[in-house]
Coordinates of C-alpha atoms in Angstrom, one line a residue:
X1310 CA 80.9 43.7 114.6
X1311 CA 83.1 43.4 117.5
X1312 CA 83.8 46.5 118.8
X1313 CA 86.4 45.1 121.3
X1314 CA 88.5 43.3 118.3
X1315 CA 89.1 46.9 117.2
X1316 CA 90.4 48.7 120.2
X1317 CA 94.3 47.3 119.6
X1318 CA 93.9 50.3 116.9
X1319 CA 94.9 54.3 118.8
X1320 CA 92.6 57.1 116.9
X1321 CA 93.9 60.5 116.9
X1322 CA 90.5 62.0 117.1
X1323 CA 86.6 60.2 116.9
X1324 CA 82.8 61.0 115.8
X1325 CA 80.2 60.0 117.1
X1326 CA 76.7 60.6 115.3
X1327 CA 76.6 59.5 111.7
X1328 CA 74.6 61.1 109.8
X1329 CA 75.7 62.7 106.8
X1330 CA 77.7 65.4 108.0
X1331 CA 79.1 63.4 110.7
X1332 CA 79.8 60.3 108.2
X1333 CA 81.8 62.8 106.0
X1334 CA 83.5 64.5 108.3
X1335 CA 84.9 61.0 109.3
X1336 CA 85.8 60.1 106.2
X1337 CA 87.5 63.4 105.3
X1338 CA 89.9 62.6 108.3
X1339 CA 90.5 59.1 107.2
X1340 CA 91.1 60.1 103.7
X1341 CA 94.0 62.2 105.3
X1342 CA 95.3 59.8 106.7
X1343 CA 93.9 60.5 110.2
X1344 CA 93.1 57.1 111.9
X1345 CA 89.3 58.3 113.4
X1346 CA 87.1 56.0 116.0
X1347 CA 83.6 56.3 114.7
X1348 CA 80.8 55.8 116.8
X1349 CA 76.4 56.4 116.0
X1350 CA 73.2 55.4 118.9
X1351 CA 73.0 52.6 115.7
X1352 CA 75.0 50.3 115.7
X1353 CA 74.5 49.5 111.9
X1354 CA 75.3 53.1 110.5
X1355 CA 78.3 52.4 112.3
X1356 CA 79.2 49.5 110.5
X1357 CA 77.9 50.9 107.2
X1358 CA 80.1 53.4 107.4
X1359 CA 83.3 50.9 108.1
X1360 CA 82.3 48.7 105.6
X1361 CA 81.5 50.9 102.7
X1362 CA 84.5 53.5 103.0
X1363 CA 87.2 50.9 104.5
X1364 CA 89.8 51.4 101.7
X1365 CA 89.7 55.0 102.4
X1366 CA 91.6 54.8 105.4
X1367 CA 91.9 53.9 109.1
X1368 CA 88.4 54.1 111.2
X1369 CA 88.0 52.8 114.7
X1370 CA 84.6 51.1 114.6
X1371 CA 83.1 51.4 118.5
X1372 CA 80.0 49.8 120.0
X1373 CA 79.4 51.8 123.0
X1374 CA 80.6 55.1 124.6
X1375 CA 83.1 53.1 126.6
X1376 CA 84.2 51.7 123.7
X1377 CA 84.5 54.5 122.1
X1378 CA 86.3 56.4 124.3
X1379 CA 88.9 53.6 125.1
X1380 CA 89.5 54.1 121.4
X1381 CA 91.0 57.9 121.6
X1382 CA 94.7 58.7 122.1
X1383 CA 95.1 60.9 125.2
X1384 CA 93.9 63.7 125.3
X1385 CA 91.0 62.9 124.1
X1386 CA 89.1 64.7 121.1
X1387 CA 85.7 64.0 120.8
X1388 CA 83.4 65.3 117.9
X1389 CA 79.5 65.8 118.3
X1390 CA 77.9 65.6 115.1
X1391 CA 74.4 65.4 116.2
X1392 CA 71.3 68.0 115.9
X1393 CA 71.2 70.9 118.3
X1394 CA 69.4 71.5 120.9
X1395 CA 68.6 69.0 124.0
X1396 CA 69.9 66.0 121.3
X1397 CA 73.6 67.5 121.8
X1398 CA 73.4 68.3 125.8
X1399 CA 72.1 64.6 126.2
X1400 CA 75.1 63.5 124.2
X1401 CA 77.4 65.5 126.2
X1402 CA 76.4 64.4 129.7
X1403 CA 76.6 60.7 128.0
X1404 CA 80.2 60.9 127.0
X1405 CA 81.5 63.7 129.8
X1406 CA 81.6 61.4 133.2
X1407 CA 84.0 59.5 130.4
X1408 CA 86.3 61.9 129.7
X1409 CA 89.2 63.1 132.3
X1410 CA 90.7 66.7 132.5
X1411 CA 92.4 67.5 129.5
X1412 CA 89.8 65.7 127.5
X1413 CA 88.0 67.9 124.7
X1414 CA 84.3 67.6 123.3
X1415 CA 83.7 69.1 120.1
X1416 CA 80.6 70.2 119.1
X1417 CA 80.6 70.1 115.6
X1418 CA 76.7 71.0 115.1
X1419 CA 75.1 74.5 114.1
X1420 CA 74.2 75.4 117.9
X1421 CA 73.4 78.5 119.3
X1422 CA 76.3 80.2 120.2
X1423 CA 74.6 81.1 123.8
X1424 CA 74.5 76.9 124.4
X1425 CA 77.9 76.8 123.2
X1426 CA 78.8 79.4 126.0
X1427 CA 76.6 77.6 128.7
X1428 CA 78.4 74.1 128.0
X1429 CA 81.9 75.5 127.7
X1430 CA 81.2 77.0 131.4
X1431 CA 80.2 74.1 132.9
X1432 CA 82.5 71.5 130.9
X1433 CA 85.7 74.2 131.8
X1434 CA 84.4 73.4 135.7
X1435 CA 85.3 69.6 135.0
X1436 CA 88.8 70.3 133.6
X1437 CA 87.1 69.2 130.3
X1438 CA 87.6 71.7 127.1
X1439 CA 84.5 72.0 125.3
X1440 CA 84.7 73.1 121.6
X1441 CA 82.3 74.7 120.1
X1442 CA 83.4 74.5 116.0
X1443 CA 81.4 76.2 113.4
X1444 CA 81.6 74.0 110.3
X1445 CA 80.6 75.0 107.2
X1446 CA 80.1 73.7 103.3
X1447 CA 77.3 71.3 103.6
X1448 CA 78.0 67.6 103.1
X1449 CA 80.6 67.7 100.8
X1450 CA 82.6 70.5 102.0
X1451 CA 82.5 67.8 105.2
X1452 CA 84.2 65.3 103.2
X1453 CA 86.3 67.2 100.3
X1454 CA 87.0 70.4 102.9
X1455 CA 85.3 73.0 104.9
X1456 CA 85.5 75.9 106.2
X1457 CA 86.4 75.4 110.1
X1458 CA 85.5 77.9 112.9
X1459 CA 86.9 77.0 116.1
X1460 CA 86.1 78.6 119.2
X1461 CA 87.1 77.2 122.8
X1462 CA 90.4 77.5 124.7
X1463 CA 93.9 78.7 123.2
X1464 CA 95.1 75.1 124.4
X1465 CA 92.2 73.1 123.1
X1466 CA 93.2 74.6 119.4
X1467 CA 96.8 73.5 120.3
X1468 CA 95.3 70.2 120.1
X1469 CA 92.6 70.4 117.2
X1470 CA 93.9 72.7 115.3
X1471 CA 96.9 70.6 113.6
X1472 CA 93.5 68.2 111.9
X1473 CA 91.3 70.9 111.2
X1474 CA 93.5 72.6 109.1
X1475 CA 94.5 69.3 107.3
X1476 CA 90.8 67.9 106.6
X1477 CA 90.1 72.2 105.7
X1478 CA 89.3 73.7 102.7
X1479 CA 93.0 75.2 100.9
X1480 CA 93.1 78.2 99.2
X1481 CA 96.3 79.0 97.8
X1482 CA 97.8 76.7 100.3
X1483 CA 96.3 78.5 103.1
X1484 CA 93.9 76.2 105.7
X1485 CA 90.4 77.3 105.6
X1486 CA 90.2 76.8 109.7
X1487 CA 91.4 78.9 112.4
X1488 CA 90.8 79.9 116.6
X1489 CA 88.2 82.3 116.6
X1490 CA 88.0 83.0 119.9
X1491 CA 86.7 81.3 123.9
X1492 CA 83.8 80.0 124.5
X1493 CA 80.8 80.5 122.1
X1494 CA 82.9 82.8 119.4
X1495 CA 83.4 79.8 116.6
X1496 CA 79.8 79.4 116.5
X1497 CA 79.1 82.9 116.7
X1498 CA 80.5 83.8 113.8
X1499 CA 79.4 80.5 112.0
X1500 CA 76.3 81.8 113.0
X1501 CA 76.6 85.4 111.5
X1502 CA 78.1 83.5 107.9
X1503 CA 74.4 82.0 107.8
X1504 CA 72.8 85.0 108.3
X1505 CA 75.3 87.0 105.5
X1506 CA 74.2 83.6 103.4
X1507 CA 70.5 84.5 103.5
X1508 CA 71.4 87.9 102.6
X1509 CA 73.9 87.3 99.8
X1510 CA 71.2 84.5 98.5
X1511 CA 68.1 87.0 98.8
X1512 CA 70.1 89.9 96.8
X1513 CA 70.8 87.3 94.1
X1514 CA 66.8 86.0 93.8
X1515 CA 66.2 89.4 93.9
X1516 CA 68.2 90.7 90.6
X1517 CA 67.3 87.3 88.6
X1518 CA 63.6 88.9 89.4
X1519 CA 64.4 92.3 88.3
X1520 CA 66.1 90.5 85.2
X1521 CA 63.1 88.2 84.2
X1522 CA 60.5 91.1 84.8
X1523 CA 61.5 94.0 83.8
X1524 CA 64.3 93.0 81.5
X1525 CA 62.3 90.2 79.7
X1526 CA 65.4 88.0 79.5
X1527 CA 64.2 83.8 80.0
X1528 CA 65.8 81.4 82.7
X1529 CA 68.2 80.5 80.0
X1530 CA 69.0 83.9 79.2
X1531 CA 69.6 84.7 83.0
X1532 CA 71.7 82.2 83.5
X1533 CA 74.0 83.4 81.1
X1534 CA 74.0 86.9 82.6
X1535 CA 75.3 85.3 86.0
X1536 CA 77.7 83.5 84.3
X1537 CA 79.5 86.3 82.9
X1538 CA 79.5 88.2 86.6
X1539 CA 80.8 84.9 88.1
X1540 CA 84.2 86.0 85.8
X1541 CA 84.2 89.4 87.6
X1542 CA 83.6 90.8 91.2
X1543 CA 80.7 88.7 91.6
X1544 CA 82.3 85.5 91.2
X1545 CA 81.0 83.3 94.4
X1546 CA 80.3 79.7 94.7
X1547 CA 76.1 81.3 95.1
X1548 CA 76.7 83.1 92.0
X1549 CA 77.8 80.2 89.9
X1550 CA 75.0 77.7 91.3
X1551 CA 72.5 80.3 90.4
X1552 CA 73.7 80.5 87.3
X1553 CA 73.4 75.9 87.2
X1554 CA 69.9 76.3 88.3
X1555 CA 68.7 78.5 86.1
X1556 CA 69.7 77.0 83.3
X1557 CA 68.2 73.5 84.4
X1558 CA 65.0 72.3 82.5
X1559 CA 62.6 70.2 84.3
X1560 CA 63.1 66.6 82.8
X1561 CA 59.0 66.3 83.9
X1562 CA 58.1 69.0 81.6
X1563 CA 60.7 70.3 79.5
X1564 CA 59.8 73.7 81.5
X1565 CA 62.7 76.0 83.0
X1566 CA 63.1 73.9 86.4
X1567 CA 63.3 77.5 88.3
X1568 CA 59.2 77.7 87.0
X1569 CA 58.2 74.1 88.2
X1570 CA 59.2 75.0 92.3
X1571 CA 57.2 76.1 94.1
X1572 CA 58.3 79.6 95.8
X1573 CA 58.3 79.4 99.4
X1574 CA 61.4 79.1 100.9
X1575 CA 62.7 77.4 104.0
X1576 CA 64.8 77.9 106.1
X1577 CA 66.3 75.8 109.3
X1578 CA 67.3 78.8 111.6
X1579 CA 70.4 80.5 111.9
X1580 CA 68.9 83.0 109.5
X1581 CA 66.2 84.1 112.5
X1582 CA 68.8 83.4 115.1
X1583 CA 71.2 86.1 113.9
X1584 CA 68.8 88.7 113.6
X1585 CA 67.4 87.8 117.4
X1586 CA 71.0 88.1 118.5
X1587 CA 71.4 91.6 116.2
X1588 CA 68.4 93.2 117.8
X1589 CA 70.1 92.2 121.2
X1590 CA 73.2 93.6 120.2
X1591 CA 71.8 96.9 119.2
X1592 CA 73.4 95.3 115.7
X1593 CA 71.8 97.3 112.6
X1594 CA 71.9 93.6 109.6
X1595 CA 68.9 95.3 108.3
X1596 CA 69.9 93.0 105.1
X1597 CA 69.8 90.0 106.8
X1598 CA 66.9 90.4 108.4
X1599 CA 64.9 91.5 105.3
X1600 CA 66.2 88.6 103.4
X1601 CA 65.1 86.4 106.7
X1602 CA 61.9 88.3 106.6
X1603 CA 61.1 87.5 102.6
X1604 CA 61.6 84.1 103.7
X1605 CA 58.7 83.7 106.1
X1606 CA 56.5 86.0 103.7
X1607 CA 57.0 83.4 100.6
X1608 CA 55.1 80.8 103.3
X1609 CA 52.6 83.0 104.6
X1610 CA 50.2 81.4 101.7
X1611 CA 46.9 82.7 103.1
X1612 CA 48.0 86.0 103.4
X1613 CA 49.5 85.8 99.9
X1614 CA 46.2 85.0 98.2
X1615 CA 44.4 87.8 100.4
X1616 CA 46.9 90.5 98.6
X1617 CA 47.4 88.8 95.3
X1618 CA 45.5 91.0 92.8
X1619 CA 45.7 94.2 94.4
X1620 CA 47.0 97.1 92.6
X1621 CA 50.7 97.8 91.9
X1622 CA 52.9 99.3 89.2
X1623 CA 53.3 99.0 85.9
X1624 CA 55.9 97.0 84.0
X1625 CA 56.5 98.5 80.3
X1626 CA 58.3 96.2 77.8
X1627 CA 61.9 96.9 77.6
X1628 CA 64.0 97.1 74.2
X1629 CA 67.1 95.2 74.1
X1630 CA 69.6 98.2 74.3
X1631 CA 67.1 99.1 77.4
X1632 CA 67.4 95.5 79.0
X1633 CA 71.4 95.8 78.6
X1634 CA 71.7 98.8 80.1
X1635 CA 69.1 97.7 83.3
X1636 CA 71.3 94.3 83.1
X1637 CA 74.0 96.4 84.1
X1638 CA 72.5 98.9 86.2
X1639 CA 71.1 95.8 88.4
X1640 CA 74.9 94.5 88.9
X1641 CA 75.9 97.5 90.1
X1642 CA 72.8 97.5 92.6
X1643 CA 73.7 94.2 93.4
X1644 CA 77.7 94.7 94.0
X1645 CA 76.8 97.4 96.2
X1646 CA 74.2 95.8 98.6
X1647 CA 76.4 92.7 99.0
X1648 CA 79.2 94.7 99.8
X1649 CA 76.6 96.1 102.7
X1650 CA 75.5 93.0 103.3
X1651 CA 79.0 92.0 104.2
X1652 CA 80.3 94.8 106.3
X1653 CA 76.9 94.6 108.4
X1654 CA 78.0 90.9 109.1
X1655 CA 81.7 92.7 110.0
X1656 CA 79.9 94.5 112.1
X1657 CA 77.9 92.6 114.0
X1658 CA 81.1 90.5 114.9
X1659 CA 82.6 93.1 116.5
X1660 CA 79.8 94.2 118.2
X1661 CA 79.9 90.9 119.6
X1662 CA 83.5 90.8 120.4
X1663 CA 83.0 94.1 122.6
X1664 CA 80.2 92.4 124.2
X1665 CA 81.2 89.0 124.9
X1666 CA 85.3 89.8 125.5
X1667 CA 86.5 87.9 122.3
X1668 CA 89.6 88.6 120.9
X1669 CA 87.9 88.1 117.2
X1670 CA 90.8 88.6 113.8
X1671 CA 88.8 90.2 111.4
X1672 CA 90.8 89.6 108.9
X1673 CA 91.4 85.6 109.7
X1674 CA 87.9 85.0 109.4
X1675 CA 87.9 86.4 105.8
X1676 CA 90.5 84.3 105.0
X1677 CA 88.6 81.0 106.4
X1678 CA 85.5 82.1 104.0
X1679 CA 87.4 82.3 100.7
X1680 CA 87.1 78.2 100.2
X1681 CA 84.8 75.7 101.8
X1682 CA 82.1 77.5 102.9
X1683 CA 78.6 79.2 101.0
X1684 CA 79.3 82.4 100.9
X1685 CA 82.7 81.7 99.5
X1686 CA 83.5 85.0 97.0
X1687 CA 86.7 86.4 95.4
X1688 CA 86.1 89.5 97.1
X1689 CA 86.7 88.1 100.5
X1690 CA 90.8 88.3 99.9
X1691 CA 90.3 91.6 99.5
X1692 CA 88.5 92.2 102.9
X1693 CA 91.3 89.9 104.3
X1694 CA 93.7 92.4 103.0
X1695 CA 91.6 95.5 103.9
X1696 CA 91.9 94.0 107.8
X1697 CA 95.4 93.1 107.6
X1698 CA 96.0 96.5 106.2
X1699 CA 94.5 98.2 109.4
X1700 CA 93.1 96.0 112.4
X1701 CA 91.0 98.9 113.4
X1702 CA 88.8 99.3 110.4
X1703 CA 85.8 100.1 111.6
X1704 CA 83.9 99.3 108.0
X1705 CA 84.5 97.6 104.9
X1706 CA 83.9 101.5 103.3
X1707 CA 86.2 102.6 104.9
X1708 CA 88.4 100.6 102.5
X1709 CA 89.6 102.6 99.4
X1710 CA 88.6 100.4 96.8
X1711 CA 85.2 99.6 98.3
X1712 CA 84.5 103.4 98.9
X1713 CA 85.4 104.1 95.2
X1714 CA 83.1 101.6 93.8
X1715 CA 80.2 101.9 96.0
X1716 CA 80.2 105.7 94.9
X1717 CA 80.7 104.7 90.9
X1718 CA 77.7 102.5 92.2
X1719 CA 75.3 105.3 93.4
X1720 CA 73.2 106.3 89.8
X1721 CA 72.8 103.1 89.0
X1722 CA 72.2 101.4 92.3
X1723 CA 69.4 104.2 93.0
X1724 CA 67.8 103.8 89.6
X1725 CA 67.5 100.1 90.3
X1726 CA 65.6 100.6 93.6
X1727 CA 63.6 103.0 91.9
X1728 CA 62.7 101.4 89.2
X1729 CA 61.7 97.9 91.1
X1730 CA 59.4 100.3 93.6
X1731 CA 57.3 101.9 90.0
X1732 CA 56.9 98.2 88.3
X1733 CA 55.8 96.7 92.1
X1734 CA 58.8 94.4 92.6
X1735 CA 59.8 93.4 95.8
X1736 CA 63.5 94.0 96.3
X1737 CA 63.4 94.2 99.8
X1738 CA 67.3 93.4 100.9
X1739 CA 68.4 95.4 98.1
X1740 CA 66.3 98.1 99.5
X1741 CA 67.3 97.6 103.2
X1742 CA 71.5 97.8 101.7
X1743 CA 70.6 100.9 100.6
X1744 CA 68.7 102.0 103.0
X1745 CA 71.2 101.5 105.7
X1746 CA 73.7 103.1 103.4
X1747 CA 71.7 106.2 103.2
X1748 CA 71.3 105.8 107.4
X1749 CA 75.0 105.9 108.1
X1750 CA 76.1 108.5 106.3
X1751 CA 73.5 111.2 106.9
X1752 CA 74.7 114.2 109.0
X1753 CA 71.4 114.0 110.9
X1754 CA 68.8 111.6 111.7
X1755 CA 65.2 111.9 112.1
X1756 CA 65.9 109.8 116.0
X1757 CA 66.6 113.7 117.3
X1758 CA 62.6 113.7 116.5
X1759 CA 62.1 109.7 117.9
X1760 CA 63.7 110.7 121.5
X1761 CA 62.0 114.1 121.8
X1762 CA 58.5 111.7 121.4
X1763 CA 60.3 109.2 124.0
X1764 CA 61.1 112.2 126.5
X1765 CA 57.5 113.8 126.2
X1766 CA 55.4 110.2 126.6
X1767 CA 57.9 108.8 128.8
X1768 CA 60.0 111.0 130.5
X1769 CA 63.1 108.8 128.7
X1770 CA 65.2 112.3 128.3
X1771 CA 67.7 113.2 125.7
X1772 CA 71.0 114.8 124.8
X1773 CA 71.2 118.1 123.6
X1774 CA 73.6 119.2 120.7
X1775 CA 75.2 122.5 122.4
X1776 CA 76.4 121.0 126.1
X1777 CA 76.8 117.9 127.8
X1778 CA 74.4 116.5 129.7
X1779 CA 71.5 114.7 130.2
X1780 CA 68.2 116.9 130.3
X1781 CA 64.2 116.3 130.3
X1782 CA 61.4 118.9 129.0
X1783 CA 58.3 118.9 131.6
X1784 CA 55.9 119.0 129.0
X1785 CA 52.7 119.6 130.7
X1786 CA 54.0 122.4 132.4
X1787 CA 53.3 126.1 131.9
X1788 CA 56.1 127.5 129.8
X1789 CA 57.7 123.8 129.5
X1790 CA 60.5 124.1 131.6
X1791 CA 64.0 122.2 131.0
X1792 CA 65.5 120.6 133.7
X1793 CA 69.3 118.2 133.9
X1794 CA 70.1 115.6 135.2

């Protein structure tokens, strides 16, 4: 291949890094008829990539960076598909002393929104526009549409914007891609999707379990169960997989394929990173970081064998009526804690936006999660409407129609917890929904009791309830005095 032979050709917009994200992201822009320069470090995925997919539309095959660089209409857009980390800042400093102000790099990769902010600092010093773009449906959202979050400069979207919303997931003939917000905020909140995606995925293992123990149903059966609540309120692109792989038998052994895998779960993460960034942000996503917690516990093997066999509760047979009925309870239970689930991802967005100065649409990135992406759901139009509806909702309960049916939801969602904590079933996201249900809405909290500890070990003081102020007990003294500050 000669790259040079090529360069007569003007792309609108190039990749470099091939793998498979990278190669289908390409190839979703050629498709659209986007004419796309393609580069990789090897020079043979390069030319695999030309040669396989050539009748799907334009690509600009490049060598080198040079060559690859030559090849992009001015300005310049420049996608990163490569892993995150030290691999992407390499990249960057490879291509930037290539670039010339007005030039955009777009990091297409799932990095931490804090290296996104660093790069988009230094980058903004060279007159370059760095992108950071949140992009999410796994492989072949990146070829038949994803769901696009762009972060970065007002003018940078200008630019972009125009092809992401062409290669984006449509739903209803609305692009699945939109600005976000400066700097780090695109990946950000493609970060907080991933953490909503280990909670949404933990709350559905977690009422298959309650399902197959204590309601006796089979794989088989189970999948049938999720395939009637993908018709309703539940239907999601995680519900309707779930429903696929539990009604897969194991070719190998003729055994449900759910019963041949072995449970410990990975995970690559974004799961851990949003509850690091929670705990920074004083941000309660108490589901997410119980789901992110069950995770590491189905690995922790050792410890597993040292507990297996101790005592728990007791599981009594169920009769059918009684397995209906808990089938139904468990879909209210689960309804409810992903409804939780979601507003604590809400939240934690805004309690971003506060902290970093993004000017985050609530509402927009609702409607950029209905197609493309994992956690895709019907119920996300409605939380687009709830936002447009009123800008300042402070939670998704504070909707109508989500109060009214996470209160229809209380008897049975209680009985559910219950019930898993007498047979010795772990439903701990279901239990943390709940739970942080149950926290907001209490009149009073045991902290008052928490910072009177922190006052008389520390001296940290408190806040009384009668007058403003900040005041101290001095504990060891006679008569414990109160002082103000």
């Amino acid at each position: 291949m000669q790259g040079t032979d090529l360069m007569n050709a003007s792309a609108a917009i190039g990749v470099t890094g091939l793998g498979v994200m990278g190669r289908n992201l390409a190839r979703n822009f050629a498709r659209h008829g986007v004419a796309v320069a393609v580069h990789n470090r090897s020079e043979g995925r390069t030319r695999a990539l030309v040669e396989e997919f050539v009748d799907e539309g334009r690509f600009v095959a490049a060598e080198s960076p040079e060559e690859f660089v030559a090849a992009l209409e001015r300005p310049r857009r420049l996608i990163i598909m490569v892993q995150a980390g030290a691999a992407t800042d390499a990249v960057v400093e490879e291509f930037a002393p290539l670039l010339e102000p007005g030039d955009m790099i777009v990091d297409g990769g799932n990095a931490h929104f804090a290296d996104t902010r660093r790069r988009e600092a230094a980058l903004r010093a060279r007159g370059i526009h760095f992108v950071g773009t949140g992009i999410s449906g796994g492989e072949e959202g990146a070829l038949h549409g994803p769901s696009i979050m762009v972060g970065g400069s007002e003018e940078s979207y200008r630019l972009l914007g125009p092809l992401f919303e062409t290669i984006s997931a449509k739903v209803e003939g609305e692009p699945c891609a939109a600005h976000i917000g400066t700097d780090g905020a695109g990946h950000f909140v493609k970060m907080v999707h991933n953490g909503i995606e280990y909670a949404d995925m933990q709350l559905i293992a977690e009422a298959y379990d309650l399902l197959r123990q204590v309601a006796g149903y089979t794989p088989a059966e189970i999948a049938g169960v999720f395939r009637r609540w993908n018709e309703g309120r539940l239907g999601s692109y995680l519900i309707e997989i779930t429903a696929e792989v539990l009604a897969h038998t194991d070719p190998a052994t003729g055994a449900p394929f759910v019963d041949i895998v072995a449970d410990a779960a990975g995970q690559k993460g974004t799961g851990r990173w949003t509850v690091q960034t929670a705990l920074d942000l004083a941000s309660p996503v108490t589901a997410v970081a119980q789901a992110t917690f069950a995770r590491a516990a189905s690995g922790q093997s050792e410890l597993r064998a040292a507990y297996r066999g101790l005592p728990g509760g007791t599981t009594p047979p169920l009769s059918r009526t009684e397995a209906e009925r808990f089938t139904s309870q468990v879909e209210q239970a689960l309804y409810a804690s992903k409804v939780v689930a979601y507003d604590q991802g809400w939240t934690m967005i805004q309690d971003a936006a506060a902290e970093y100065g993004w000017k985050i649409d609530l509402g927009s990135v609702a409607r950029i999660w209905r197609g493309g992406c994992i956690i895709r759901a019907s119920f996300l139009d409605r939380i687009r409407a709830a936002y447009a509806a009123d800008q300042d909702l402070v939670s998704l309960l504070g909707e109508m129609e989500f109060a009214m049916e996470i209160t229809d939801a209380q008897v049975p969602w209680r009985e559910t917890v219950a019930s898993a904590a007498r047979r010795g079933i772990p439903v701990p996201a279901i239990s943390a929904a709940l739970a942080h249900y149950d926290t907001l809405r209490a009149d009073r909290l045991p902290a008052a009791l928490l910072q009177g500890q922190r006052d008389y070990f520390g001296a940290h003081t408190y806040r009384r309830t009668d007058r403003p102020g900040t005041f101290h007990t001095h504990w060891a003294a006679a008569g414990r005095p109160e002082t103000s500050e």
